[in-house]
Tab-separated table of C-alpha atoms in Angstrom:
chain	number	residue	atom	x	y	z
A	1128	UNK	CA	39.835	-0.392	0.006
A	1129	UNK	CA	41.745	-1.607	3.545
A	1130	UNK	CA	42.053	-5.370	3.378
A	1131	UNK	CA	42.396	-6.503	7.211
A	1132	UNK	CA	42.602	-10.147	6.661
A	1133	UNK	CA	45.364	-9.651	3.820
A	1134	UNK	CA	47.152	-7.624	6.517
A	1135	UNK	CA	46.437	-9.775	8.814
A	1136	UNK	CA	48.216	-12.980	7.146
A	1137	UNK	CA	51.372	-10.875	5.819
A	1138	UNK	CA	51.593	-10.306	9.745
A	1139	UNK	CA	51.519	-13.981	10.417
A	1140	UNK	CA	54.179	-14.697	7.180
A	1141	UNK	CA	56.282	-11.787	8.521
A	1142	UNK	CA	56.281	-13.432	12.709
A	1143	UNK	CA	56.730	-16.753	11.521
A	1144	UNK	CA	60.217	-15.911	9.571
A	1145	UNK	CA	60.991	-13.692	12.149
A	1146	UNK	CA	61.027	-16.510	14.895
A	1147	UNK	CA	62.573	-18.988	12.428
A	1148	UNK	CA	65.443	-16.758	12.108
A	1149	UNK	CA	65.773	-15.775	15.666
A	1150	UNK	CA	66.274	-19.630	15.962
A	1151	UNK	CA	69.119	-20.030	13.445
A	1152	UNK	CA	70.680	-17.078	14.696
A	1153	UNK	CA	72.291	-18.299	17.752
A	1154	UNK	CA	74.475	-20.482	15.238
A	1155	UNK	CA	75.323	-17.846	13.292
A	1156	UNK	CA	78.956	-15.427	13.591
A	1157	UNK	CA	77.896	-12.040	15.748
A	1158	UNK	CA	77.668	-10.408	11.982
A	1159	UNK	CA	76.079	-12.767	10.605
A	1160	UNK	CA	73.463	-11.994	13.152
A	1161	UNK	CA	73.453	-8.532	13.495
A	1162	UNK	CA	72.813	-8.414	9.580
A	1163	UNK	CA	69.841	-10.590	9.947
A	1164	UNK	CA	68.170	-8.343	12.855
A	1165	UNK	CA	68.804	-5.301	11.071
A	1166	UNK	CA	67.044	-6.701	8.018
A	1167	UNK	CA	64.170	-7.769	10.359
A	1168	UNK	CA	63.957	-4.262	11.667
A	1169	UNK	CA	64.154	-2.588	8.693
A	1170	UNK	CA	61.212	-4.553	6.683
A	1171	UNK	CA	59.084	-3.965	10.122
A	1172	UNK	CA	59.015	-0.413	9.935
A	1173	UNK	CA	58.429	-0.937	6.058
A	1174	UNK	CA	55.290	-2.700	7.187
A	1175	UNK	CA	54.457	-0.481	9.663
A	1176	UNK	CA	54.759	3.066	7.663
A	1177	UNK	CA	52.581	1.012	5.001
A	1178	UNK	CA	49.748	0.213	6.942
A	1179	UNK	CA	49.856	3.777	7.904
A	1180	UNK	CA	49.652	4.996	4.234
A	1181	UNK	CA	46.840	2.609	3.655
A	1182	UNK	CA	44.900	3.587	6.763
A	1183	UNK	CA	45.535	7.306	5.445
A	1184	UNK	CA	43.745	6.912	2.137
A	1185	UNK	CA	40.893	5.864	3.371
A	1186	UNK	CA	37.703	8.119	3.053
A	1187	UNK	CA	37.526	10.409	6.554
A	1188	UNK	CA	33.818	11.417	5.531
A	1189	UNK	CA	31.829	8.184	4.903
A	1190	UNK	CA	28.417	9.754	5.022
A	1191	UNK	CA	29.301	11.700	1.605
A	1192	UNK	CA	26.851	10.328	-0.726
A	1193	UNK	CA	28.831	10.327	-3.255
A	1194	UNK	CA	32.171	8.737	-1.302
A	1195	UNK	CA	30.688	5.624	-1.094
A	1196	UNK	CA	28.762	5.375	-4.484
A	1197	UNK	CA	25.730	7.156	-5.730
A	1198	UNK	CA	23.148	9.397	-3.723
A	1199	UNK	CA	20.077	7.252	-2.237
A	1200	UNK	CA	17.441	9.015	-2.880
A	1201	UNK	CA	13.673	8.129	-1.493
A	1202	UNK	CA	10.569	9.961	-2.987
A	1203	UNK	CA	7.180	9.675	-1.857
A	1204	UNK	CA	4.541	9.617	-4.127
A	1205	UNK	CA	4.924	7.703	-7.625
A	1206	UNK	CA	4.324	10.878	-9.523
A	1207	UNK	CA	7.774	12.724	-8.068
A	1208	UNK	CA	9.214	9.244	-8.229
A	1209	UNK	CA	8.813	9.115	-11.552
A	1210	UNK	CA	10.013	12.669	-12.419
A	1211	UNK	CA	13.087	12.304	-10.385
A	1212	UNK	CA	13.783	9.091	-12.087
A	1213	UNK	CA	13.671	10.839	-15.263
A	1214	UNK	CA	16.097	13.487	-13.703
A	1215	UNK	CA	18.467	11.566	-12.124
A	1216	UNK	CA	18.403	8.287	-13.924
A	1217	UNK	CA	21.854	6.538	-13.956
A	1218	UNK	CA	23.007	9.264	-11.494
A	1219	UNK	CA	20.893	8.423	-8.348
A	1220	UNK	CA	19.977	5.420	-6.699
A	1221	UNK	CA	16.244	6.089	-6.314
A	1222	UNK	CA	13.864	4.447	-4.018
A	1223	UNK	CA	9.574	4.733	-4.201
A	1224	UNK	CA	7.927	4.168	-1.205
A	1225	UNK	CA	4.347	4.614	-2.464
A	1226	UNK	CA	3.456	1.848	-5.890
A	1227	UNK	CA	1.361	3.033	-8.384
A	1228	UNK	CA	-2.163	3.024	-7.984
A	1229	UNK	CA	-1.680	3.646	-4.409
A	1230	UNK	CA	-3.530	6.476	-2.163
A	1231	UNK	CA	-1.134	8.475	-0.517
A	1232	UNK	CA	-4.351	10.317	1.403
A	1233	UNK	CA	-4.594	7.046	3.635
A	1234	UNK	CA	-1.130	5.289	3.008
A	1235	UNK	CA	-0.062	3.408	6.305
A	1236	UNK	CA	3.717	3.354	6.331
A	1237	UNK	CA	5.654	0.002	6.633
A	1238	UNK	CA	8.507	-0.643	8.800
A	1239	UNK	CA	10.965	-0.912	6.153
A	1240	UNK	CA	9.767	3.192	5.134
A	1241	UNK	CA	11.526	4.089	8.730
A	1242	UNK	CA	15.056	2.630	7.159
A	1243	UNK	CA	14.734	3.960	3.477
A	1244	UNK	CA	13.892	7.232	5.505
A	1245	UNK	CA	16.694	6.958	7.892
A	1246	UNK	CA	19.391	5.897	5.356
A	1247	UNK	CA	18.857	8.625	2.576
A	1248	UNK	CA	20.971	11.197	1.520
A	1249	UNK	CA	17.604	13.119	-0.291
A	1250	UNK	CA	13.903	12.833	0.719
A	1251	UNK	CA	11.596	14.341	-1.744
A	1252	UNK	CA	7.510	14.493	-1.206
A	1253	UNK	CA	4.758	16.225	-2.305
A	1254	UNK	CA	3.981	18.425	0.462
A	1255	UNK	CA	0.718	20.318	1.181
A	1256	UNK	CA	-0.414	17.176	3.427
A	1257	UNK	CA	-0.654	14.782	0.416
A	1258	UNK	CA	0.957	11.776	2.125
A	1259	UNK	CA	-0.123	12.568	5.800
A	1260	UNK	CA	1.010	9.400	7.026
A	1261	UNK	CA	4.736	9.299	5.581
A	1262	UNK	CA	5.506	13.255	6.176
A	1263	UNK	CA	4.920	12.337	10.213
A	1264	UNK	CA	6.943	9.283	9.337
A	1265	UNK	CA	9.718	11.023	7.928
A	1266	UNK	CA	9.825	14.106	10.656
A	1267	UNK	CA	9.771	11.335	13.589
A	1268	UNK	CA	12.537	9.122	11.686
A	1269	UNK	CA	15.306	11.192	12.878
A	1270	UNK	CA	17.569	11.280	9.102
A	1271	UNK	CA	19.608	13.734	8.755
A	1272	UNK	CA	18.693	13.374	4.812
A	1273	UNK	CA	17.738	16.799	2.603
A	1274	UNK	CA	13.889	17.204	2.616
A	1275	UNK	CA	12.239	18.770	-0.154
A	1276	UNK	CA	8.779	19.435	-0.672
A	1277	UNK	CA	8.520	19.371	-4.555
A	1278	UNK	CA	4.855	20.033	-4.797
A	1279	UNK	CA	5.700	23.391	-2.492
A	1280	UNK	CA	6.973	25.185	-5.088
A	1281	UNK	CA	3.586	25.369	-6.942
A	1282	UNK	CA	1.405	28.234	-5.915
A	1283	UNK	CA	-1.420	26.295	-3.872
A	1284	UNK	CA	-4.937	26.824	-5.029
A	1285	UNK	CA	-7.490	26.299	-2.314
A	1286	UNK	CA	-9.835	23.771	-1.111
A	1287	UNK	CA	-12.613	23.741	1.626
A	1288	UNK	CA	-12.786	20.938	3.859
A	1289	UNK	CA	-15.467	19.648	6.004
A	1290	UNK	CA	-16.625	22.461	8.943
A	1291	UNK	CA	-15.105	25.120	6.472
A	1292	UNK	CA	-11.841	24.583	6.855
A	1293	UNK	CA	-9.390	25.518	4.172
A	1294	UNK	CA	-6.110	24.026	3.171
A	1295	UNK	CA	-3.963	24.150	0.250
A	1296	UNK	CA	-4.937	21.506	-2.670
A	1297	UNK	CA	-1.934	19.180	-2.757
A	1298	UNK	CA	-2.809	18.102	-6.291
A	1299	UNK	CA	-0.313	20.542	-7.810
A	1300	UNK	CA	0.602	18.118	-11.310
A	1301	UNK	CA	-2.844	18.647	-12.642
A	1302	UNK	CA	-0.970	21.485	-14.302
A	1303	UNK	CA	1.623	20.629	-16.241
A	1304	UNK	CA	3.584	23.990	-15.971
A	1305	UNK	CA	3.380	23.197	-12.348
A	1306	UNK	CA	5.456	19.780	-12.737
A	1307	UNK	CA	7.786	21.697	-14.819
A	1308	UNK	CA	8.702	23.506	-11.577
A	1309	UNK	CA	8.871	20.655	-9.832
A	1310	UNK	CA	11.620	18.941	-12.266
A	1311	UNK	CA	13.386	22.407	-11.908
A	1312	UNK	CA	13.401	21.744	-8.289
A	1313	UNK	CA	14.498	18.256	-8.465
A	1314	UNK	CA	17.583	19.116	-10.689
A	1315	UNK	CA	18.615	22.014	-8.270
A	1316	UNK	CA	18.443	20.161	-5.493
A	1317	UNK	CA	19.991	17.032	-7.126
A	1318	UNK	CA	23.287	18.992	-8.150
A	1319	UNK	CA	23.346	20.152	-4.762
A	1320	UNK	CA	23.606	16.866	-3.357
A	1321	UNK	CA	25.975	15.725	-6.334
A	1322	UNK	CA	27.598	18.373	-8.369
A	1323	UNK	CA	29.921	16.162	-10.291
A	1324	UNK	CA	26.584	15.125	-12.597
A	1325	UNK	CA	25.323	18.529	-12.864
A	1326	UNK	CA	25.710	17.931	-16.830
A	1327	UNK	CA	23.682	15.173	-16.670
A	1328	UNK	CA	21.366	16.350	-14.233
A	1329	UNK	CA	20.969	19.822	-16.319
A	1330	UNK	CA	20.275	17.636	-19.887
A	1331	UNK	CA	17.862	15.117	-18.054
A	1332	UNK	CA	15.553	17.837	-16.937
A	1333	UNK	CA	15.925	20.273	-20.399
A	1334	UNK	CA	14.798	17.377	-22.502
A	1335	UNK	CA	11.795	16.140	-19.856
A	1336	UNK	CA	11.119	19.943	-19.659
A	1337	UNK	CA	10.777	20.414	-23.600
A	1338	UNK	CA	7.807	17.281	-23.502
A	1339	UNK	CA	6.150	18.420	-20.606
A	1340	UNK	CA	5.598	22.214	-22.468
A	1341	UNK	CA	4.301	19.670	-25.744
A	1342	UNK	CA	2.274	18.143	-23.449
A	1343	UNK	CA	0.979	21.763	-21.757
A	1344	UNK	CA	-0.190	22.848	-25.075
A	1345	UNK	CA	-1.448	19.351	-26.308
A	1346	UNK	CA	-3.600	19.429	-23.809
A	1347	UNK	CA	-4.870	22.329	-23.790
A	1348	UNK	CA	-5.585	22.141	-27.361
A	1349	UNK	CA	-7.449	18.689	-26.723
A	1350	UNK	CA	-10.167	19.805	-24.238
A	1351	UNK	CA	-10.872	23.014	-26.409
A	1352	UNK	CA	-12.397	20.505	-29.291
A	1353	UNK	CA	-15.075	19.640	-26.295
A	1354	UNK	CA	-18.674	21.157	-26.789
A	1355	UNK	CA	-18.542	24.482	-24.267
A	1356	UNK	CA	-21.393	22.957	-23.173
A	1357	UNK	CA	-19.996	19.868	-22.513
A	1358	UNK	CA	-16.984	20.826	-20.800
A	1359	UNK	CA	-17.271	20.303	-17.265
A	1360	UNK	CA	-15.765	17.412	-15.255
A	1361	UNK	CA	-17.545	15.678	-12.381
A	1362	UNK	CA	-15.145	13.241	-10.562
A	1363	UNK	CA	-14.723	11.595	-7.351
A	1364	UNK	CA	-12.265	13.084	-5.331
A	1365	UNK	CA	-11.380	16.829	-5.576
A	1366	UNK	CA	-8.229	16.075	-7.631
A	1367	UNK	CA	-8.669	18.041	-10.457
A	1368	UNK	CA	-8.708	21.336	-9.669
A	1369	UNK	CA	-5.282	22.511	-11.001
A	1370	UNK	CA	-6.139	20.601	-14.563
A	1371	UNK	CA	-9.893	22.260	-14.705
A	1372	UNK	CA	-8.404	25.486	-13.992
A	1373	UNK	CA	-5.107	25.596	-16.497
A	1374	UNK	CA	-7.343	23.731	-19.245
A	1375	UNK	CA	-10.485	25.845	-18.991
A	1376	UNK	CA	-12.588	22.897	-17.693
A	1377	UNK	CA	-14.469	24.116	-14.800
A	1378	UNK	CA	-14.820	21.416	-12.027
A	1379	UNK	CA	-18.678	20.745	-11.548
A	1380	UNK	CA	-18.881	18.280	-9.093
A	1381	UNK	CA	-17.179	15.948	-6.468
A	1382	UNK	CA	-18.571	12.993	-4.833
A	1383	UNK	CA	-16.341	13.130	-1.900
A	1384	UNK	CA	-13.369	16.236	-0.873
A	1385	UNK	CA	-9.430	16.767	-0.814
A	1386	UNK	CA	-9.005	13.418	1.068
A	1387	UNK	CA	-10.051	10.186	-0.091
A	1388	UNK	CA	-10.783	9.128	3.498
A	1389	UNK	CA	-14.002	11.179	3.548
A	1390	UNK	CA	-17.322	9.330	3.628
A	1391	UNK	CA	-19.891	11.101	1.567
A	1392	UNK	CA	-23.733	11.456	3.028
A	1393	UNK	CA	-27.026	10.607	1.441
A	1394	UNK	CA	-27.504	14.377	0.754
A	1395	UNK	CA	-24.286	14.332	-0.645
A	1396	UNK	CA	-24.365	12.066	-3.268
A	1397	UNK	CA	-28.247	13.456	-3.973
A	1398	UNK	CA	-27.246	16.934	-4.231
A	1399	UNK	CA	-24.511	15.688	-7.003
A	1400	UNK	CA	-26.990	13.939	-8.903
A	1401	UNK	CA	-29.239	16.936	-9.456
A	1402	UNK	CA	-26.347	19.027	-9.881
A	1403	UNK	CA	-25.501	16.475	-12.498
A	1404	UNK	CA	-29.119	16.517	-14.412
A	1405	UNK	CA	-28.841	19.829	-14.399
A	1406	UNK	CA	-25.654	20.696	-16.013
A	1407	UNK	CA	-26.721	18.007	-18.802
A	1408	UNK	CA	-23.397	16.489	-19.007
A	1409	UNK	CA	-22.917	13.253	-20.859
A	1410	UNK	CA	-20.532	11.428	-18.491
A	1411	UNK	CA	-18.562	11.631	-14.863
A	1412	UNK	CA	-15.358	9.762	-13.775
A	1413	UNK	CA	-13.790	7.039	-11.188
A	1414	UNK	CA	-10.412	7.029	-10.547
A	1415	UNK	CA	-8.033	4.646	-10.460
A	1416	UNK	CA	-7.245	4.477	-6.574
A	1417	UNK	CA	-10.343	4.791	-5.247
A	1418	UNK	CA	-13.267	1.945	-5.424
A	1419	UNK	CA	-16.118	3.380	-8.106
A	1420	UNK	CA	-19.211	1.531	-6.624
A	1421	UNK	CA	-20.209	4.960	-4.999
A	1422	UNK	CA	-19.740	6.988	-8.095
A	1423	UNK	CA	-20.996	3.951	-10.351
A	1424	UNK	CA	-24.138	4.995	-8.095
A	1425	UNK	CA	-24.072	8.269	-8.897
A	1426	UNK	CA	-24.235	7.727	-12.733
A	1427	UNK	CA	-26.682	5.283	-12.458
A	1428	UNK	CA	-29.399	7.604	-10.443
A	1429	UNK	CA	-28.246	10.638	-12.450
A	1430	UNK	CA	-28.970	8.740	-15.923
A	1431	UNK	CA	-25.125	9.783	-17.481
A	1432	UNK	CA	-22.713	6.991	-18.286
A	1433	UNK	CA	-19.516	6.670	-16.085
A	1434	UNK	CA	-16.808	6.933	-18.263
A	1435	UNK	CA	-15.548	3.829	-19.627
A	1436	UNK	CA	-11.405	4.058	-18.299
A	1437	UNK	CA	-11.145	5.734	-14.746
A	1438	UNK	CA	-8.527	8.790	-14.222
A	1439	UNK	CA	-5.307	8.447	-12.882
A	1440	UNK	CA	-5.362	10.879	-9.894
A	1441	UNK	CA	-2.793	10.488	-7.289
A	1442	UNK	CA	-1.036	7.967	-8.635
A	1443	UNK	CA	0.696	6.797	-11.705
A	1444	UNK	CA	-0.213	3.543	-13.372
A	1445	UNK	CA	1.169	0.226	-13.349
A	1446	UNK	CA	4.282	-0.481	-15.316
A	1447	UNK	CA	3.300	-1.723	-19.275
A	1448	UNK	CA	-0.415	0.251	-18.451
A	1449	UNK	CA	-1.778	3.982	-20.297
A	1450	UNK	CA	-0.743	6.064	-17.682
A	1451	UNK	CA	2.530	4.402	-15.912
A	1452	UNK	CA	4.309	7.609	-16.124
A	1453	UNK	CA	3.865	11.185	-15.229
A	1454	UNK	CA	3.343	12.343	-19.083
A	1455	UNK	CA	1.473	9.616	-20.288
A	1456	UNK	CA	-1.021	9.543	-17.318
A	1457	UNK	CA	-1.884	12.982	-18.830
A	1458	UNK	CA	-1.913	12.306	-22.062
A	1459	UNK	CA	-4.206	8.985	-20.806
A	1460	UNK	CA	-6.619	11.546	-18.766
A	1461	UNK	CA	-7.144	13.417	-21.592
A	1462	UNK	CA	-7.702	11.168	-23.909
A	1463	UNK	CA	-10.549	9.380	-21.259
A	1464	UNK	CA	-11.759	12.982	-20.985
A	1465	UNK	CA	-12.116	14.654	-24.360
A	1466	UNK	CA	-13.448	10.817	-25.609
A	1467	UNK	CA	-16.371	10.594	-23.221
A	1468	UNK	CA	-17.274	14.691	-23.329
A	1469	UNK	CA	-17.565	14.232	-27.104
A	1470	UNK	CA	-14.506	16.086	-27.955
A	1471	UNK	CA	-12.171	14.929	-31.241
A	1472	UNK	CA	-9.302	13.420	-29.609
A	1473	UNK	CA	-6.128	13.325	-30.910
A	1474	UNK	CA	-3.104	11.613	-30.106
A	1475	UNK	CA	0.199	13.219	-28.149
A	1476	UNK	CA	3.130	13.013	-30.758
A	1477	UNK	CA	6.375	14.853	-29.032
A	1478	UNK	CA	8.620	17.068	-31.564
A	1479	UNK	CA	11.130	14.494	-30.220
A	1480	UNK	CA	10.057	11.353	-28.135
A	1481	UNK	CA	13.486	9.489	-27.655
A	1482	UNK	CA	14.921	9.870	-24.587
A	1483	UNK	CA	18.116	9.062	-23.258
């Protein structure tokens, strides 16, 4: 790197011998002299065409990513912060806006999102309106980062809102063959933005991919040891929908819908608990980032127990907790799941669980 104040005091050195000599000089024979200015002259230029070289070498493009050190990249939600992290690892310098057990449905963005936003080289979110809040963030912050919408390359299944209006259900990791395509996505987009670690990019995402198709089957295999009749899930947010439909356990109930800003009605949480009663289901589930008194409520009038750990649902868990990654928040849901539905749980064991 340039070093302007080392420049700076050669400079200095250089005009301070060049004024003591200019001095002595006038005592000196005419050749005498003439040898001393032509030395002066020549270690000038020397200076000169060196400061030129330097300047030269210096990087012309310093928003390359990768000129300047590694590629900042921000992700949204703690669920594709925690895949990319297992993608990228040493490789990027990854920033999470959203910390676990946060709702990205009602997330208010800080002023500090604006500058992770405006300073990084990759953005990655979930798309399909998840995090309503920090998608009009990011399209107002004026970066000229990458966007990706990771959760858009899952095929959307569909949810009614309130006054019939349907959107695409943004909870695309319920399945876990959809997250696979989302690490795909990550590592493309990754070596595109940094193709000297496409090695490491490429291994990072093979080995995460080779759990995450364990942890497809596992699961799958898991819920089938629940009673048929049994095997229905009643939550409170409309969350599960991609997990009910790739494991074969159909969705009875919601309290509330896609967004956890909804405010369910007295008929509401009536119709669920006859709906409840009448299915004859043993238990129904909080989740972890939304308050349980309502569905607590539920349980209570409905005469099933609320299951004793609450889902993980848009968010991973705290560091050192059951579900503070991506595969072990599955493996924690269905474990919660298959326990309370009076299925025979067994544990996740990976053909191979060390990672690099």
């Amino acid at each position: 790197m340039f070093n302007f104040s080392e420049t700076n005091a050669t400079g200095r050195r250089h005009k301070q011998v060049k004024n003591q000599q200019s001095k002595d000089s006038s005592n000196l024979p005419i050749s005498t002299s003439s040898y001393w200015w032509r030395y002066i002259k020549h270690h000038l230029c020397l200076g000169i065409l060196l400061s030129l070289a330097l300047f030269g070498c210096t990087p012309s493009n310093p928003s390359n990513p990768t000129a300047g050190g590694k590629p900042q990249v921000v992700a949204t939600s703690t669920i594709i912060a925690d895949l990319a992290e297992e993608v990228g690892k040493d490789q990027i310098q990854l920033t999470g806006i959203l910390q676990p057990g946060t709702d990205p449905h009602v997330y208010e963005p800080r002023p500090q999102d604006s500058k992770f936003l405006e300073e990084a080289d990759l953005i990655l979110y979930n798309g399909y309106n998840l995090e309503p809040g920090l998608i009009k963030l990011m399209n107002a912050a004026g970066t000229k980062a990458r966007k990706l919408a990771v959760g858009e390359v899952a095929k959307p299944l569909q949810l009614e809102k309130s006054k019939g209006e349907v959107v695409p259900d943004p909870h695309v990791w319920g399945d876990v063959k959809n997250a696979i395509a989302m690490v795909n996505a990550i590592r493309d987009v990754l070596i595109e933005l940094s193709p000297e670690d496409k090695a490491e990019f490429t291994q990072n995402a093979q080995q995460l991919t080779t759990e995450l198709q364990q942890l497809d089957s596992w699961i799958a295999q898991q819920i089938q040891t629940i009673p048929l009749a049994r095997r229905k899930l009643v939550t409170t947010h409309d969350a599960f929908q991609y997990y009910g439909q790739a494991y074969n356990i159909p969705i009875a109930g919601t309290l509330i819908g896609i967004s956890t800003e909804e405010q369910p009605s007295a008929q509401t949480v009536k119709q669920l608990v006859e709906s409840i009663k009448k299915i004859g289901i043993p238990a129904i589930f909080a989740e972890t980032t939304i308050n349980p008194i309502l569905i607590k409520t539920v349980a209570q009038e409905a005469g099933v127990k609320l299951a004793p750990r609450q889902l993980y649902s848009d968010s991973i868990g705290a560091p050192g907790s059951d579900g503070d990654s991506y595969s072990k928040m599955m493996q924690a849901n269905t474990q919660t799941i298959v326990e309370a539905l009076g299925g025979k749980y067994t544990p996740f064991q990976p053909a191979s669980s060390k990672k690099n």
